[in-house]
PDB file of C-alpha atoms in Angstrom:
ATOM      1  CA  UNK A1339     -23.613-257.403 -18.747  1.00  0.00           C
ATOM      2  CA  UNK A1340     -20.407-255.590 -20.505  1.00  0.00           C
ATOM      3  CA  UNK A1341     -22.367-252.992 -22.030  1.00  0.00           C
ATOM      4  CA  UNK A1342     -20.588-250.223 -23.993  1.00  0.00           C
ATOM      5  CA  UNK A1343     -22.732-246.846 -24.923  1.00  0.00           C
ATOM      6  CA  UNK A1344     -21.234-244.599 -27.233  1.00  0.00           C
ATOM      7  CA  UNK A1345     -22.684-241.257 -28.001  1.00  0.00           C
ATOM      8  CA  UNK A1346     -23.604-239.412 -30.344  1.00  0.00           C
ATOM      9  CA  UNK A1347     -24.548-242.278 -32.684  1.00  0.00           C
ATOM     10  CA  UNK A1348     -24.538-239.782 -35.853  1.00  0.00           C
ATOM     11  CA  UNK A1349     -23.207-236.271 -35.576  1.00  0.00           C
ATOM     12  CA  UNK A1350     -22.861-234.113 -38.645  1.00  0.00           C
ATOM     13  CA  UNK A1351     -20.413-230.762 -38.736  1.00  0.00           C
ATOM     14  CA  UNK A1352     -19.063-228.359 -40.105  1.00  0.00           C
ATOM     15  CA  UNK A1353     -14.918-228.250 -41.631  1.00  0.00           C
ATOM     16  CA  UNK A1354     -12.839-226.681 -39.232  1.00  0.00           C
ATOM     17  CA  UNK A1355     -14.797-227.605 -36.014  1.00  0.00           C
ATOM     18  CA  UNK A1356     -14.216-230.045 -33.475  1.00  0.00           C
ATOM     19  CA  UNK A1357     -16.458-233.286 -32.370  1.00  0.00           C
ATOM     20  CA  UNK A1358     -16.364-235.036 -29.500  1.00  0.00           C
ATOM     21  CA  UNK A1359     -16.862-238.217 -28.763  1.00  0.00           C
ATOM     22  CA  UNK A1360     -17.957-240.235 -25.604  1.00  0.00           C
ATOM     23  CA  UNK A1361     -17.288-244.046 -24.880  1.00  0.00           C
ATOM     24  CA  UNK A1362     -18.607-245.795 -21.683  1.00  0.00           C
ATOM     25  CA  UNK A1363     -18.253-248.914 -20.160  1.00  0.00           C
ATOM     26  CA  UNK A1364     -22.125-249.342 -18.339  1.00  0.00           C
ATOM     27  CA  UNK A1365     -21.605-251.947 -15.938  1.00  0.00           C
ATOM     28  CA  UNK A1366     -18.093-253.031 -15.780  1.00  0.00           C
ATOM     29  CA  UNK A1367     -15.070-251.015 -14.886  1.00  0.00           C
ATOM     30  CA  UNK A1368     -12.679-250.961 -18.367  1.00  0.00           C
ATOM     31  CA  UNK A1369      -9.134-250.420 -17.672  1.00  0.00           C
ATOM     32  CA  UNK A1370      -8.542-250.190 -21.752  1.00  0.00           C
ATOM     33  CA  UNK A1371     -10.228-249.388 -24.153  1.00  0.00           C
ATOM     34  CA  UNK A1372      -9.812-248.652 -27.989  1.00  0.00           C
ATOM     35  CA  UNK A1373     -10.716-246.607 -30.822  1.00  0.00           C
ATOM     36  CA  UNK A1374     -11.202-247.750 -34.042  1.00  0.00           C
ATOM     37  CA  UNK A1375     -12.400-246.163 -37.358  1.00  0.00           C
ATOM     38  CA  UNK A1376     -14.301-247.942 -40.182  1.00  0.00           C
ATOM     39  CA  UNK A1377     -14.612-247.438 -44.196  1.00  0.00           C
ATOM     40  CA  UNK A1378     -17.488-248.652 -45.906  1.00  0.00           C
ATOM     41  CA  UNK A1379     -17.291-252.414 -46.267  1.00  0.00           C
ATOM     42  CA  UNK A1380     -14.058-252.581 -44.243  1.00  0.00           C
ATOM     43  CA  UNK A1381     -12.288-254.315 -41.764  1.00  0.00           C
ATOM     44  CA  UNK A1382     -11.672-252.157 -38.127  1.00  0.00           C
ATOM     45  CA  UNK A1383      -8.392-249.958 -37.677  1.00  0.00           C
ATOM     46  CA  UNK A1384      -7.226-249.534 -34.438  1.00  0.00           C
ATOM     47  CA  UNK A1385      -6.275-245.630 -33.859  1.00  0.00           C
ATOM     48  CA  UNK A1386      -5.158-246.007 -30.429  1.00  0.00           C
ATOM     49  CA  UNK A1387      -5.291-247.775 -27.209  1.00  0.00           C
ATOM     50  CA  UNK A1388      -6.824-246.164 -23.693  1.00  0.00           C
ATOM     51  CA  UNK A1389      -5.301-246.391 -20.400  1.00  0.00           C
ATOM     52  CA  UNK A1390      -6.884-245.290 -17.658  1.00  0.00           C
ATOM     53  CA  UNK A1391      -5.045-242.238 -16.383  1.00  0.00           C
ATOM     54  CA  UNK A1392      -1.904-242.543 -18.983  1.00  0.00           C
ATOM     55  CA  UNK A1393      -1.640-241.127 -22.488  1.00  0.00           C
ATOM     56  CA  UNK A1394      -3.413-243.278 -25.034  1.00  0.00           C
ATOM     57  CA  UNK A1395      -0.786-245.523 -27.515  1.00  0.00           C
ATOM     58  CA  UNK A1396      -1.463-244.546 -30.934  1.00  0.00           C
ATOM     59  CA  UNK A1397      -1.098-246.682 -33.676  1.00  0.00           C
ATOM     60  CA  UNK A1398       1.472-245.864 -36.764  1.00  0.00           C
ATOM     61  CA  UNK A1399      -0.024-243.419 -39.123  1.00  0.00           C
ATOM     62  CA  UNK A1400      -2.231-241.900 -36.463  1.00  0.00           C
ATOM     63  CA  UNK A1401      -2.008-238.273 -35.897  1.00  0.00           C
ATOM     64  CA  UNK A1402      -2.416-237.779 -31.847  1.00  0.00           C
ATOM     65  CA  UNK A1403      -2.618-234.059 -32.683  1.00  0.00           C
ATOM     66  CA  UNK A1404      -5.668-234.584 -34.736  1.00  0.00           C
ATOM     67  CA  UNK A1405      -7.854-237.515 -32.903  1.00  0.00           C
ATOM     68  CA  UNK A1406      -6.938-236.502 -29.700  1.00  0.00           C
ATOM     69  CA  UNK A1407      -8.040-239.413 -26.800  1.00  0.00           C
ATOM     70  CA  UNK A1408      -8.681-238.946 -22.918  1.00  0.00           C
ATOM     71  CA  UNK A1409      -9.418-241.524 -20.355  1.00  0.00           C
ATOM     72  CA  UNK A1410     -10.242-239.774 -16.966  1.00  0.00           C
ATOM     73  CA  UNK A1411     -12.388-242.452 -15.380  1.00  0.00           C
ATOM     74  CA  UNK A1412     -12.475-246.323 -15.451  1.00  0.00           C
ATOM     75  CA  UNK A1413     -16.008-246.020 -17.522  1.00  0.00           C
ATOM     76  CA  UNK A1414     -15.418-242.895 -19.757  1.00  0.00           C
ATOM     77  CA  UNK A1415     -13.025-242.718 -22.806  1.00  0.00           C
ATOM     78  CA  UNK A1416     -13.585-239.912 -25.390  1.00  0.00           C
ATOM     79  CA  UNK A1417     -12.709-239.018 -28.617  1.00  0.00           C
ATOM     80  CA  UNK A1418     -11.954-235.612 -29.831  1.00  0.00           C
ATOM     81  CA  UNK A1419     -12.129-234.869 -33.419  1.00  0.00           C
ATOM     82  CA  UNK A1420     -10.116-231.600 -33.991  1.00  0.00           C
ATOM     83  CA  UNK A1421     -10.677-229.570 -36.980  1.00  0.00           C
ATOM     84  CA  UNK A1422     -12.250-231.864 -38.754  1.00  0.00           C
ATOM     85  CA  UNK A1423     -12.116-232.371 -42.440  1.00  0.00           C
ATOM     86  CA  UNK A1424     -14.695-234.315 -44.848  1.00  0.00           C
ATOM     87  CA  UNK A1425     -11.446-236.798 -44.966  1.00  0.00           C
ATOM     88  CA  UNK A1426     -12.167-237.426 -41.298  1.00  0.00           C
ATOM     89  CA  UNK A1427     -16.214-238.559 -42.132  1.00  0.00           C
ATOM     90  CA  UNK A1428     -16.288-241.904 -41.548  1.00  0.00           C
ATOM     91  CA  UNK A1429     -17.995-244.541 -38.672  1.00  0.00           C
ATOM     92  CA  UNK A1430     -16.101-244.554 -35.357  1.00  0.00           C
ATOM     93  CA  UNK A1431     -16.747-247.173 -33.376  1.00  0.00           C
ATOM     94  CA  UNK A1432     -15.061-247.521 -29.379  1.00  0.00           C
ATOM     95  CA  UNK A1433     -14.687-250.932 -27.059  1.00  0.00           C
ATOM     96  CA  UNK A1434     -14.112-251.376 -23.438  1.00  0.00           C
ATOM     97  CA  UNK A1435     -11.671-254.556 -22.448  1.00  0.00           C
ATOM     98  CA  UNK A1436     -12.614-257.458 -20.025  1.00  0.00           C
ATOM     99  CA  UNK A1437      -9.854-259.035 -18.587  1.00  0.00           C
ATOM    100  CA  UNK A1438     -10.676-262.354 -16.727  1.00  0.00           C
ATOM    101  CA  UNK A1439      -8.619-265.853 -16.268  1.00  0.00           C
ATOM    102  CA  UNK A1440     -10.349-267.220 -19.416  1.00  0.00           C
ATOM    103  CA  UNK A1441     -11.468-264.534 -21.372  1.00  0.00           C
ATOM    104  CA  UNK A1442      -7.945-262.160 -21.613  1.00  0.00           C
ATOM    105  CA  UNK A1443      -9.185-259.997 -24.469  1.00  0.00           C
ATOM    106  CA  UNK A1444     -12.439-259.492 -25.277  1.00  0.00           C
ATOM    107  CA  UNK A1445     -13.590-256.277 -26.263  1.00  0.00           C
ATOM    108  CA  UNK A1446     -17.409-255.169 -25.915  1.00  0.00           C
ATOM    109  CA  UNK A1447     -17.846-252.810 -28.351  1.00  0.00           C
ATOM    110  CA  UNK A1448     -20.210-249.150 -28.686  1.00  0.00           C
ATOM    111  CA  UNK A1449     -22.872-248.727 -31.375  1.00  0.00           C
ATOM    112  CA  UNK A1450     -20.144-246.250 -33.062  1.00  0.00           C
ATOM    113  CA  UNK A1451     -20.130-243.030 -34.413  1.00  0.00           C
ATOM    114  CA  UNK A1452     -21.135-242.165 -38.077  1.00  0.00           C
ATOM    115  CA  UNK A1453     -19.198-238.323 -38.628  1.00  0.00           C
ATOM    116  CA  UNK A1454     -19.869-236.526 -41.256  1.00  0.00           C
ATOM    117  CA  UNK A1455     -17.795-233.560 -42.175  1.00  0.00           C
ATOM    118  CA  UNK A1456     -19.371-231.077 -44.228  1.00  0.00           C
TER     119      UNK A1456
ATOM    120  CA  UNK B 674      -5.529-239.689 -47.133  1.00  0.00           C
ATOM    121  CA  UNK B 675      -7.310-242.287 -50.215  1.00  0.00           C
ATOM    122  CA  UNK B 676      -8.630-245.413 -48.688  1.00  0.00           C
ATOM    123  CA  UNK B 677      -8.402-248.557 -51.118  1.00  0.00           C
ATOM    124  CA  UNK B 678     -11.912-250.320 -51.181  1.00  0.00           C
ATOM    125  CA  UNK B 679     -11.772-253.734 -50.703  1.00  0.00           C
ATOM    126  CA  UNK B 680     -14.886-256.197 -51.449  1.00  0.00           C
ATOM    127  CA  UNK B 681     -16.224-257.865 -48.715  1.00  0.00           C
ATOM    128  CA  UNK B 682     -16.314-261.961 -49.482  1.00  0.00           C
ATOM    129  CA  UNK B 683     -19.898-262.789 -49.292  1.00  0.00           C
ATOM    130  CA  UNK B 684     -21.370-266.160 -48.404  1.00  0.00           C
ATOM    131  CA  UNK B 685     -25.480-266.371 -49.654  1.00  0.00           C
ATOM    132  CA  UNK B 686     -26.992-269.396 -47.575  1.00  0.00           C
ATOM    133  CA  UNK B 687     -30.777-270.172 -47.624  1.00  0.00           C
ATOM    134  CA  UNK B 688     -32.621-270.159 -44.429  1.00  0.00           C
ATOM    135  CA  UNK B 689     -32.291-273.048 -42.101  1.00  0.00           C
ATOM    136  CA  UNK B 690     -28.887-274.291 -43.933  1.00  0.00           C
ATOM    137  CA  UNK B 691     -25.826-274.585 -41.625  1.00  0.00           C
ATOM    138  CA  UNK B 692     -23.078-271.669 -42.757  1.00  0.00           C
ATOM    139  CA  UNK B 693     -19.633-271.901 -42.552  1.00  0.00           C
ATOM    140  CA  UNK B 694     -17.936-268.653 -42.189  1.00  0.00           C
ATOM    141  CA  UNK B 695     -13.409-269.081 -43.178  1.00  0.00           C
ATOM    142  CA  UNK B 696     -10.702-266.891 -41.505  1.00  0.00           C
ATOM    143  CA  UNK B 697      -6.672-267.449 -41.986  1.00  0.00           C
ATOM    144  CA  UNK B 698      -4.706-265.808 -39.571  1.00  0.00           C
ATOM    145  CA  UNK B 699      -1.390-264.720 -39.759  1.00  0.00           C
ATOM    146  CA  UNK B 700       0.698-264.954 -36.621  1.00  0.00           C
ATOM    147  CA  UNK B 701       1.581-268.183 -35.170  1.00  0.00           C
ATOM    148  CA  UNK B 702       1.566-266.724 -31.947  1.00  0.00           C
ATOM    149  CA  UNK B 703      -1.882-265.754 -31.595  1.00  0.00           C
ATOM    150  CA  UNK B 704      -2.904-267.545 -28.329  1.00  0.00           C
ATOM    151  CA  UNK B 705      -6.366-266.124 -28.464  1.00  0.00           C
ATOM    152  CA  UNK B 706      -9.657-265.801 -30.841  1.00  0.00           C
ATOM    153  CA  UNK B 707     -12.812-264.012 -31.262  1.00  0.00           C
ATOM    154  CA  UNK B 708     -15.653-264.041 -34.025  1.00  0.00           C
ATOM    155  CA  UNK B 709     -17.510-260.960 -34.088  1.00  0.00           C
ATOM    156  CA  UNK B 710     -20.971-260.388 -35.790  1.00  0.00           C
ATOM    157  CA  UNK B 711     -21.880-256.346 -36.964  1.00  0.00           C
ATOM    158  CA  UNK B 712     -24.663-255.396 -38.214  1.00  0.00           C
ATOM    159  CA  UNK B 713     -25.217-252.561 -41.011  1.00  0.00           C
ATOM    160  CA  UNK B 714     -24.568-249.489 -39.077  1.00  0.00           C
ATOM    161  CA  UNK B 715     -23.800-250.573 -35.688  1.00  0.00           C
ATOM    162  CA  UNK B 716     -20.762-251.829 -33.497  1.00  0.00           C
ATOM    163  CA  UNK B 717     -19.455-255.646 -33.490  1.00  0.00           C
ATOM    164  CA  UNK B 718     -21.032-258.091 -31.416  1.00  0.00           C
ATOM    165  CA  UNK B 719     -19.264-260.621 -29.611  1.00  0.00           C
ATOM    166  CA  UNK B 720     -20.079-264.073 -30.374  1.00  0.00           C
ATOM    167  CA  UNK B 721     -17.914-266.765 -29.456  1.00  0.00           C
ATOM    168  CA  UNK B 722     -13.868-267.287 -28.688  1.00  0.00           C
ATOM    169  CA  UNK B 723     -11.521-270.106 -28.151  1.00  0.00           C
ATOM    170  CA  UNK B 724      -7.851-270.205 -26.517  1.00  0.00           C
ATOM    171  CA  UNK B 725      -5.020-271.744 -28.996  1.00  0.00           C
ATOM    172  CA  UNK B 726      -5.089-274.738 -26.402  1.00  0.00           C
ATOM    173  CA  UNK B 727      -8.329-275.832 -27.857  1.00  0.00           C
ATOM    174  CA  UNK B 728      -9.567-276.792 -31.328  1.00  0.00           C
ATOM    175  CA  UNK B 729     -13.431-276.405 -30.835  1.00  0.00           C
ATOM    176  CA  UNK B 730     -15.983-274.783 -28.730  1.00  0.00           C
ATOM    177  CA  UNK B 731     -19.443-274.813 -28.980  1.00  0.00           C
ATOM    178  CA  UNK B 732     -21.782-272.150 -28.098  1.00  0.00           C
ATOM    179  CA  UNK B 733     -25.693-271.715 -28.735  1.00  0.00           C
ATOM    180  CA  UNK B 734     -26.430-272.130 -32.326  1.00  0.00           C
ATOM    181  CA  UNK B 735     -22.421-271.357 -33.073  1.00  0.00           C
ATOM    182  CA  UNK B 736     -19.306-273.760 -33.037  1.00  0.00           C
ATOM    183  CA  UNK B 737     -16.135-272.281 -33.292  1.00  0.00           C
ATOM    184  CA  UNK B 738     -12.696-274.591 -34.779  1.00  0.00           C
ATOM    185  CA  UNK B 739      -9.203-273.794 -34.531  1.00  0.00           C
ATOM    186  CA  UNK B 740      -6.843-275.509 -36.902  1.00  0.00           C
ATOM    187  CA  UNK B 741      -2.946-273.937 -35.777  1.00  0.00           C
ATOM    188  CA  UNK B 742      -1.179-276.126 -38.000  1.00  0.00           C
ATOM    189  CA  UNK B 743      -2.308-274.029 -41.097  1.00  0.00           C
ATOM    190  CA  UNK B 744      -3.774-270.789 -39.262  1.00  0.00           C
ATOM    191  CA  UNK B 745      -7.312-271.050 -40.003  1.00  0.00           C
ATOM    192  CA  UNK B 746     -10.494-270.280 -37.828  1.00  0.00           C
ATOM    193  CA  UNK B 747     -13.768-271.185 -38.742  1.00  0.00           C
ATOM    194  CA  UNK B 748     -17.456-270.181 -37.892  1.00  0.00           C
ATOM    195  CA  UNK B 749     -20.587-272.776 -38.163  1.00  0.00           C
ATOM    196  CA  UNK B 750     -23.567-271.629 -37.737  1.00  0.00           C
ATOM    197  CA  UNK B 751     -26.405-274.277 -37.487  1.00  0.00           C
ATOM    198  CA  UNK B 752     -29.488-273.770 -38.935  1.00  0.00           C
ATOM    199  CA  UNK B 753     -29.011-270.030 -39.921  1.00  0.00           C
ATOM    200  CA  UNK B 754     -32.042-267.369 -39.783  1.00  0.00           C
ATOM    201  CA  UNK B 755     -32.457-264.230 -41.538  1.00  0.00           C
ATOM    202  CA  UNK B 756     -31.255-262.270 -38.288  1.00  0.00           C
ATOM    203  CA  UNK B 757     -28.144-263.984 -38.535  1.00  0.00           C
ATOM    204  CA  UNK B 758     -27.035-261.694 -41.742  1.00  0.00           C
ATOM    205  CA  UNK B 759     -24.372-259.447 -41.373  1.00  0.00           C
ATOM    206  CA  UNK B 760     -20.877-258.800 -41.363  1.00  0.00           C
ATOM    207  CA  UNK B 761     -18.384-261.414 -39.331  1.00  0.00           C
ATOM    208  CA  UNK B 762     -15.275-260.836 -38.373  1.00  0.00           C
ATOM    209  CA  UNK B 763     -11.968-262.809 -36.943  1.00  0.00           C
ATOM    210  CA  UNK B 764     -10.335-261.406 -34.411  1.00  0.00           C
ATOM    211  CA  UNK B 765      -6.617-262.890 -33.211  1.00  0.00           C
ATOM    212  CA  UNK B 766      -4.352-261.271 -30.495  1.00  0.00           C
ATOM    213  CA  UNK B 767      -1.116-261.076 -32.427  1.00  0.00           C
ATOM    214  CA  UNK B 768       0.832-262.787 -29.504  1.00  0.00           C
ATOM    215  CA  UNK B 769       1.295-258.840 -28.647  1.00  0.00           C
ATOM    216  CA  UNK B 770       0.402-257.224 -24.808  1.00  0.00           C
ATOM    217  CA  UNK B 771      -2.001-255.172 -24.399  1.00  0.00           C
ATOM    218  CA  UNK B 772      -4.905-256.632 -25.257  1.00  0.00           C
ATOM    219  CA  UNK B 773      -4.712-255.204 -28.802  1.00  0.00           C
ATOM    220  CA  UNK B 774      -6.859-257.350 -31.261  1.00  0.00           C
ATOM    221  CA  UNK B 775      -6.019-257.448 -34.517  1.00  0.00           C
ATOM    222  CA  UNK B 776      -9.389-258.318 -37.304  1.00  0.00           C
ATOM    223  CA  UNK B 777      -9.537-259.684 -40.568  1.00  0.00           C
ATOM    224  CA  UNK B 778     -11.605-258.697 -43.502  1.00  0.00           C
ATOM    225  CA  UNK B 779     -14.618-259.587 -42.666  1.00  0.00           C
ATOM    226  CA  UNK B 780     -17.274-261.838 -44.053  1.00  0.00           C
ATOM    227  CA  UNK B 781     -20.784-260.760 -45.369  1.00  0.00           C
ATOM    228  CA  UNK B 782     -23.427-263.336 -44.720  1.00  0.00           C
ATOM    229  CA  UNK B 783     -26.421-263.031 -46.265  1.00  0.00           C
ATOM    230  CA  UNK B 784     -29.851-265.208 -45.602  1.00  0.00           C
ATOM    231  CA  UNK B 785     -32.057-265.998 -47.803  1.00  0.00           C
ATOM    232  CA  UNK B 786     -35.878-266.486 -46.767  1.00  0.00           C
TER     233      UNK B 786
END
């Protein structure tokens, strides 16, 4: 159980364009879930935080004009990429929360994205 | 904008050894913990986790201790196997709503045959 696909795995593009990208929660209905990015032999950052149905909470730093978040549905979050810029290649990576009595805030996690902007 | 690069700590164990993976933590009022595993090119894994209220829990393979008087979390992993190399991370909850997690550096843990 608490399966999280993410897709595309690898997408490569072209500056200027925008990418998309689609997180979802396979057999469990996520009320939250998050978006972080990843440098090479680095730690997560947290971009922002998903609500179902509300504007996403970005973290400090984060342009919401640039990485712009929507979470329609209780399984889908996605990521949009706008006019992206080789400064924007790097390895996205989603997660879907599980709230229960005893486990509060765990976070099941998607293969991630590896963008490349060419 | 420039990202600093930061080198992973490593920890080199030979197969079948018992490993012992380190993580301080910052915020006293973390109430909640989580050791992810990733592997090269793919998204954390969950492991194992353990509620401030507790100072071990044991899973298959994995035992997890808390220690809150000086922050630290730690990761044993008996008799370690080649798939076990990868990347580990700590996770705490910051004492913040939300469910926001908040991850340390990270860990590389390589296995030698």
């Amino acid at each position: 159980g608490a399966v999280v696909s993410q897709h595309p795995s690898w997408v490569i593009c072209k500056s200027g364009t925008s990418v998309k990208i689609e997180c979802r929660s396979l057999d469990f209905q996520a009320t939250t879930m998050f978006w972080y990015r990843q440098f090479p032999k680095q730690s997560l950052m947290l971009m922002a935080t998903s609500n179902e149905g509300s504007k996403a909470t970005y973290e400090q730093g984060v342009e919401k004009d640039k990485f712009l978040i929507n979470h329609a549905s209780l399984t889908l979050s996605t990521l949009t990429v706008t006019s992206a810029h080789p400064e924007d290649s790097s390895f996205y990576i989603c997660s879907a929360s599980v709230s229960s009595n005893r486990a509060k805030n765990i976070q099941y996690f998607g293969a991630g994205t590896r963008l490349s902007v060419l | 904008g420039e990202s600093v690069g930061l080198h992973l700590p490593t920890l080199s164990v030979q197969e079948g050894d018992n490993s012992i993976i380190n993580c301080a933590y910052s915020n006293s009022a973390s109430d909640y913990f989580i050791w992810y595993k990733q592997e090269s090119g793919k998204g954390p894994q969950f492991i194992i986790d353990i509620r401030s209220n507790m100072d071990k829990r044991q899973g298959q393979r994995v035992t997890v201790l808390l220690n809150k008087t000086v922050k630290h979390l730690s990761l044993q992993i008996a008799a370690t196997q080649p798939g076990d190399s990868a990347v580990y991370f700590c996770a705490e909850t910051g004492g913040g709503q939300g469910g926001k997690l908040i991850f340390g550096q990270g860990t590389e843990l390589s296995v030698k045959p």
